[in-house]
């Protein structure tokens, strides 16, 4: 077959055309790992930008990820065809997917860029397998609708070949914590971990994520909130103490910001349909996690005690006086003052000095004796004056009688 592209275009021309602009707006995508199952749909029939009859169908998954066909001698799948993950593409195709549409712009026209990329995929596979399915006319003499598009295809093919044997460095990290138990801060507002460190190999930065309780903070060595760190940089976890009501496990996960990149090749049960390669770049980072534990302080109430005006029953719960006496008998007055009597920490009556030592000093009101003395002197003066006046009157009366 001299021109397989011509034959392929005849088969696909009957397909309903969906405007190429639909796929031109698709975002650059990446994921942690290749999805296992996809469903393919036809999105448009591309114009023949090289030659007169070398148009072909464009494909994407039903959730919008562009895919390219990889077997020129077969037909394209029909819309709704399910595909399953078969393997990761070689390093050459990985490089091509990273550096072509939609992950990179080539000419600025999404339709031309998609045409160039699909042609480069077929051309690259044709060359490395020796299949010779792509016509020489397409490669050399067929007229270009836009000058330079063939050169862009050739650039992608040659660069993919140059990167075919690339070997990626696999990142790794270690996550260390000297103590997995969070401690309550001196002001009792937070539970905090010890400082932790992640040391990386073949990666420069890592992200920290936490789970297990609300309002967790990841902070740097200066106490500022931060989630991305450089290799070897310290961080710790803070949790509001009010959020820790029971023993709680907190998971801390460190993940490198870079990882091993792959793109998946997918096949379908119908062997007459082409395999496809996804443009989704999958990144597998290095991940390590550690579990920390926050344990709230246990509050122990006294049992069978009368303290601070409250009755604590047999189980340490606050009860009324009748319940208290039923469970515990007559109430002990612990560190209490009633009717001028002092009761110490064991509920026994003690003197004030012992009370002050066991329960804290009691400040009593001391009379202002200076003021009392002054008022007393004034009173005595008034009495003396009154008495003197009385004596004078009495003597005058006696003199009159004589």
Short mmCIF file of N, CA and C in Angstrom, two decimals, residues 197-298:
data_model
loop_
_atom_site.label_atom_id
_atom_site.label_comp_id
_atom_site.label_asym_id
_atom_site.label_seq_id
_atom_site.Cartn_x
_atom_site.Cartn_y
_atom_site.Cartn_z
N UNK A 197 12.73 15.95 59.94
CA UNK A 197 13.53 16.27 58.75
C UNK A 197 13.34 15.18 57.70
N UNK A 198 13.21 15.60 56.44
CA UNK A 198 13.20 14.66 55.32
C UNK A 198 14.44 14.92 54.48
N UNK A 199 15.25 13.90 54.30
CA UNK A 199 16.45 14.01 53.47
C UNK A 199 16.18 13.32 52.13
N UNK A 200 16.45 14.03 51.03
CA UNK A 200 16.08 13.56 49.70
C UNK A 200 17.30 13.13 48.88
N UNK A 201 17.06 12.21 47.99
CA UNK A 201 18.04 11.81 46.98
C UNK A 201 17.37 11.94 45.61
N UNK A 202 18.06 12.57 44.67
CA UNK A 202 17.54 12.80 43.31
C UNK A 202 16.27 13.65 43.31
N UNK A 203 16.14 14.51 44.29
CA UNK A 203 15.04 15.47 44.36
C UNK A 203 15.49 16.61 45.28
N UNK A 204 14.90 17.77 45.07
CA UNK A 204 15.33 18.94 45.83
C UNK A 204 14.32 19.41 46.86
N UNK A 205 13.03 19.17 46.62
CA UNK A 205 12.00 19.67 47.51
C UNK A 205 10.96 18.59 47.82
N UNK A 206 10.25 18.80 48.91
CA UNK A 206 9.17 17.88 49.26
C UNK A 206 8.01 18.66 49.86
N UNK A 207 6.81 18.11 49.72
CA UNK A 207 5.60 18.67 50.32
C UNK A 207 5.21 17.86 51.54
N UNK A 208 4.64 18.52 52.54
CA UNK A 208 4.16 17.85 53.75
C UNK A 208 2.65 17.95 53.81
N UNK A 209 1.98 16.82 53.97
CA UNK A 209 0.54 16.80 54.18
C UNK A 209 0.26 16.06 55.49
N UNK A 210 -0.80 16.46 56.16
CA UNK A 210 -1.13 15.87 57.46
C UNK A 210 -2.61 15.52 57.49
N UNK A 211 -2.96 14.52 58.29
CA UNK A 211 -4.35 14.11 58.43
C UNK A 211 -4.54 13.48 59.80
N UNK A 212 -5.79 13.42 60.23
CA UNK A 212 -6.11 12.78 61.49
C UNK A 212 -6.90 13.65 62.44
N UNK A 213 -6.80 14.97 62.27
CA UNK A 213 -7.54 15.90 63.12
C UNK A 213 -7.59 17.24 62.39
N UNK A 214 -8.61 18.03 62.69
CA UNK A 214 -8.76 19.34 62.05
C UNK A 214 -7.74 20.34 62.61
N UNK A 215 -7.54 21.41 61.84
CA UNK A 215 -6.75 22.56 62.29
C UNK A 215 -5.28 22.25 62.58
N UNK A 216 -4.73 21.23 61.88
CA UNK A 216 -3.31 20.94 62.04
C UNK A 216 -2.51 21.98 61.28
N UNK A 217 -1.40 22.39 61.86
CA UNK A 217 -0.49 23.32 61.21
C UNK A 217 0.86 22.66 61.01
N UNK A 218 1.44 22.89 59.83
CA UNK A 218 2.82 22.50 59.57
C UNK A 218 3.63 23.79 59.58
N UNK A 219 4.64 23.86 60.43
CA UNK A 219 5.40 25.11 60.57
C UNK A 219 6.89 24.85 60.38
N UNK A 220 7.60 25.89 59.95
CA UNK A 220 9.05 25.79 59.77
C UNK A 220 9.77 26.09 61.07
N UNK A 221 11.09 26.17 61.01
CA UNK A 221 11.89 26.36 62.22
C UNK A 221 11.68 27.72 62.88
N UNK A 222 11.06 28.66 62.15
CA UNK A 222 10.76 29.98 62.71
C UNK A 222 9.32 30.08 63.20
N UNK A 223 8.57 28.99 63.09
CA UNK A 223 7.20 28.97 63.55
C UNK A 223 6.18 29.43 62.54
N UNK A 224 6.62 29.75 61.30
CA UNK A 224 5.69 30.19 60.26
C UNK A 224 5.08 28.99 59.55
N UNK A 225 3.82 29.11 59.17
CA UNK A 225 3.13 28.02 58.46
C UNK A 225 3.77 27.82 57.09
N UNK A 226 4.07 26.57 56.76
CA UNK A 226 4.75 26.25 55.50
C UNK A 226 4.50 24.77 55.20
N UNK A 227 4.36 24.43 53.91
CA UNK A 227 4.12 23.03 53.55
C UNK A 227 5.14 22.49 52.56
N UNK A 228 5.90 23.36 51.89
CA UNK A 228 6.94 22.90 50.96
C UNK A 228 8.31 23.23 51.54
N UNK A 229 9.21 22.23 51.54
CA UNK A 229 10.51 22.38 52.18
C UNK A 229 11.61 21.86 51.28
N UNK A 230 12.81 22.35 51.51
CA UNK A 230 13.99 21.84 50.82
C UNK A 230 14.52 20.62 51.56
N UNK A 231 15.26 19.80 50.87
CA UNK A 231 15.85 18.61 51.50
C UNK A 231 16.65 19.00 52.73
N UNK A 232 16.39 18.32 53.85
CA UNK A 232 17.11 18.59 55.09
C UNK A 232 16.52 19.69 55.94
N UNK A 233 15.51 20.40 55.44
CA UNK A 233 14.91 21.50 56.20
C UNK A 233 13.99 20.94 57.28
N UNK A 234 14.01 21.59 58.46
CA UNK A 234 13.22 21.11 59.60
C UNK A 234 11.79 21.64 59.57
N UNK A 235 10.88 20.85 60.09
CA UNK A 235 9.50 21.28 60.26
C UNK A 235 8.90 20.54 61.44
N UNK A 236 7.79 21.06 61.95
CA UNK A 236 7.08 20.36 63.02
C UNK A 236 5.58 20.57 62.87
N UNK A 237 4.82 19.82 63.66
CA UNK A 237 3.37 19.82 63.59
C UNK A 237 2.80 20.46 64.85
N UNK A 238 1.78 21.35 64.67
CA UNK A 238 1.08 21.96 65.79
C UNK A 238 -0.42 21.69 65.67
N UNK A 239 -1.03 21.34 66.79
CA UNK A 239 -2.47 21.09 66.82
C UNK A 239 -3.06 21.82 68.02
N UNK A 240 -4.13 22.59 67.85
CA UNK A 240 -4.76 23.23 69.01
C UNK A 240 -5.15 22.19 70.05
N UNK A 241 -4.80 22.45 71.31
CA UNK A 241 -5.08 21.49 72.38
C UNK A 241 -6.57 21.20 72.50
N UNK A 242 -7.40 22.20 72.18
CA UNK A 242 -8.84 22.00 72.30
C UNK A 242 -9.36 20.95 71.33
N UNK A 243 -8.60 20.68 70.25
CA UNK A 243 -9.03 19.69 69.26
C UNK A 243 -8.64 18.26 69.65
N UNK A 244 -7.85 18.12 70.69
CA UNK A 244 -7.41 16.78 71.14
C UNK A 244 -8.18 16.43 72.39
N UNK A 245 -9.25 15.68 72.22
CA UNK A 245 -10.07 15.29 73.37
C UNK A 245 -9.86 13.83 73.74
N UNK A 246 -9.33 13.04 72.80
CA UNK A 246 -8.99 11.65 73.07
C UNK A 246 -7.62 11.38 72.44
N UNK A 247 -7.07 10.25 72.75
CA UNK A 247 -5.80 9.87 72.15
C UNK A 247 -5.96 9.82 70.64
N UNK A 248 -5.13 10.58 69.92
CA UNK A 248 -5.32 10.79 68.49
C UNK A 248 -4.06 10.48 67.71
N UNK A 249 -4.21 9.74 66.61
CA UNK A 249 -3.09 9.45 65.71
C UNK A 249 -3.12 10.44 64.55
N UNK A 250 -1.98 11.06 64.28
CA UNK A 250 -1.85 12.04 63.21
C UNK A 250 -0.83 11.52 62.20
N UNK A 251 -1.24 11.42 60.95
CA UNK A 251 -0.35 10.94 59.91
C UNK A 251 0.34 12.11 59.23
N UNK A 252 1.65 12.04 59.14
CA UNK A 252 2.46 13.06 58.47
C UNK A 252 3.11 12.41 57.26
N UNK A 253 2.86 12.99 56.08
CA UNK A 253 3.38 12.41 54.84
C UNK A 253 4.28 13.41 54.11
N UNK A 254 5.45 12.96 53.74
CA UNK A 254 6.38 13.77 52.94
C UNK A 254 6.44 13.19 51.53
N UNK A 255 6.28 14.05 50.53
CA UNK A 255 6.22 13.62 49.14
C UNK A 255 7.14 14.50 48.30
N UNK A 256 8.03 13.92 47.55
CA UNK A 256 8.90 14.72 46.69
C UNK A 256 8.08 15.44 45.63
N UNK A 257 8.51 16.63 45.25
CA UNK A 257 7.78 17.41 44.25
C UNK A 257 8.06 16.92 42.84
N UNK A 258 9.06 16.09 42.66
CA UNK A 258 9.35 15.48 41.36
C UNK A 258 9.35 13.97 41.51
N UNK A 259 9.28 13.27 40.38
CA UNK A 259 9.26 11.82 40.43
C UNK A 259 9.53 11.23 39.07
N UNK A 260 9.39 9.94 38.97
CA UNK A 260 9.60 9.23 37.70
C UNK A 260 8.38 9.50 36.81
N UNK A 261 8.64 9.95 35.59
CA UNK A 261 7.57 10.30 34.66
C UNK A 261 7.30 9.16 33.67
N UNK A 262 6.03 8.95 33.36
CA UNK A 262 5.64 7.93 32.38
C UNK A 262 4.43 8.41 31.60
N UNK A 263 4.23 7.80 30.41
CA UNK A 263 2.97 7.95 29.68
C UNK A 263 2.51 6.54 29.31
N UNK A 264 1.22 6.31 29.34
CA UNK A 264 0.69 4.97 29.13
C UNK A 264 0.26 4.70 27.70
N UNK A 265 0.47 3.47 27.28
CA UNK A 265 -0.07 2.97 26.02
C UNK A 265 -1.22 2.03 26.35
N UNK A 266 -2.33 2.17 25.60
CA UNK A 266 -3.56 1.43 25.89
C UNK A 266 -3.97 0.60 24.68
N UNK A 267 -4.59 -0.52 24.96
CA UNK A 267 -5.09 -1.39 23.89
C UNK A 267 -6.56 -1.69 24.14
N UNK A 268 -7.24 -2.14 23.07
CA UNK A 268 -8.64 -2.51 23.18
C UNK A 268 -8.81 -3.96 22.75
N UNK A 269 -9.94 -4.54 23.09
CA UNK A 269 -10.19 -5.95 22.79
C UNK A 269 -10.29 -6.20 21.29
N UNK A 270 -10.71 -5.21 20.53
CA UNK A 270 -10.82 -5.36 19.08
C UNK A 270 -9.45 -5.10 18.46
N UNK A 271 -8.79 -6.14 18.02
CA UNK A 271 -7.43 -6.01 17.51
C UNK A 271 -7.34 -5.26 16.18
N UNK A 272 -8.48 -4.96 15.56
CA UNK A 272 -8.44 -4.19 14.31
C UNK A 272 -8.28 -2.69 14.57
N UNK A 273 -8.49 -2.28 15.84
CA UNK A 273 -8.35 -0.88 16.20
C UNK A 273 -6.92 -0.59 16.67
N UNK A 274 -6.46 0.60 16.39
CA UNK A 274 -5.11 1.00 16.79
C UNK A 274 -4.99 1.11 18.32
N UNK A 275 -3.81 0.79 18.82
CA UNK A 275 -3.49 1.16 20.19
C UNK A 275 -3.38 2.69 20.23
N UNK A 276 -3.47 3.25 21.43
CA UNK A 276 -3.34 4.70 21.58
C UNK A 276 -2.35 5.01 22.70
N UNK A 277 -1.73 6.18 22.60
CA UNK A 277 -0.84 6.66 23.65
C UNK A 277 -1.48 7.90 24.26
N UNK A 278 -1.51 7.98 25.58
CA UNK A 278 -2.12 9.11 26.27
C UNK A 278 -1.13 10.27 26.37
N UNK A 279 -1.67 11.48 26.39
CA UNK A 279 -0.82 12.66 26.60
C UNK A 279 -0.74 13.03 28.08
N UNK A 280 -1.38 12.24 28.93
CA UNK A 280 -1.31 12.51 30.36
C UNK A 280 0.05 12.06 30.89
N UNK A 281 0.79 12.99 31.46
CA UNK A 281 2.11 12.68 32.02
C UNK A 281 1.92 12.22 33.46
N UNK A 282 2.30 11.00 33.74
CA UNK A 282 2.17 10.45 35.09
C UNK A 282 3.48 10.63 35.83
N UNK A 283 3.39 11.08 37.07
CA UNK A 283 4.58 11.32 37.89
C UNK A 283 4.47 10.50 39.16
N UNK A 284 5.46 9.64 39.38
CA UNK A 284 5.47 8.81 40.60
C UNK A 284 6.55 9.35 41.53
N UNK A 285 6.17 10.07 42.58
CA UNK A 285 7.15 10.64 43.50
C UNK A 285 7.58 9.64 44.55
N UNK A 286 8.58 10.01 45.32
CA UNK A 286 8.94 9.23 46.51
C UNK A 286 8.07 9.71 47.67
N UNK A 287 7.57 8.77 48.46
CA UNK A 287 6.66 9.11 49.56
C UNK A 287 7.08 8.37 50.81
N UNK A 288 7.11 9.08 51.91
CA UNK A 288 7.31 8.46 53.23
C UNK A 288 6.35 9.09 54.21
N UNK A 289 5.85 8.29 55.14
CA UNK A 289 4.98 8.87 56.16
C UNK A 289 5.31 8.30 57.52
N UNK A 290 4.81 8.99 58.53
CA UNK A 290 5.05 8.59 59.91
C UNK A 290 3.82 8.95 60.72
N UNK A 291 3.48 8.14 61.71
CA UNK A 291 2.33 8.41 62.57
C UNK A 291 2.80 9.01 63.90
N UNK A 292 2.20 10.13 64.25
CA UNK A 292 2.44 10.77 65.54
C UNK A 292 1.21 10.58 66.43
N UNK A 293 1.42 10.71 67.73
CA UNK A 293 0.33 10.48 68.69
C UNK A 293 0.21 11.68 69.62
N UNK A 294 -1.03 12.17 69.79
CA UNK A 294 -1.32 13.23 70.74
C UNK A 294 -2.27 12.69 71.80
N UNK A 295 -1.86 12.78 73.05
CA UNK A 295 -2.66 12.25 74.16
C UNK A 295 -3.02 13.38 75.11
N UNK A 296 -4.31 13.69 75.30
CA UNK A 296 -4.70 14.79 76.19
C UNK A 296 -4.37 14.47 77.63
N UNK A 297 -4.11 15.53 78.40
CA UNK A 297 -3.86 15.34 79.83
C UNK A 297 -5.13 14.82 80.50
N UNK A 298 -4.95 13.85 81.37
CA UNK A 298 -6.10 13.26 82.06
C UNK A 298 -6.44 14.09 83.29
#
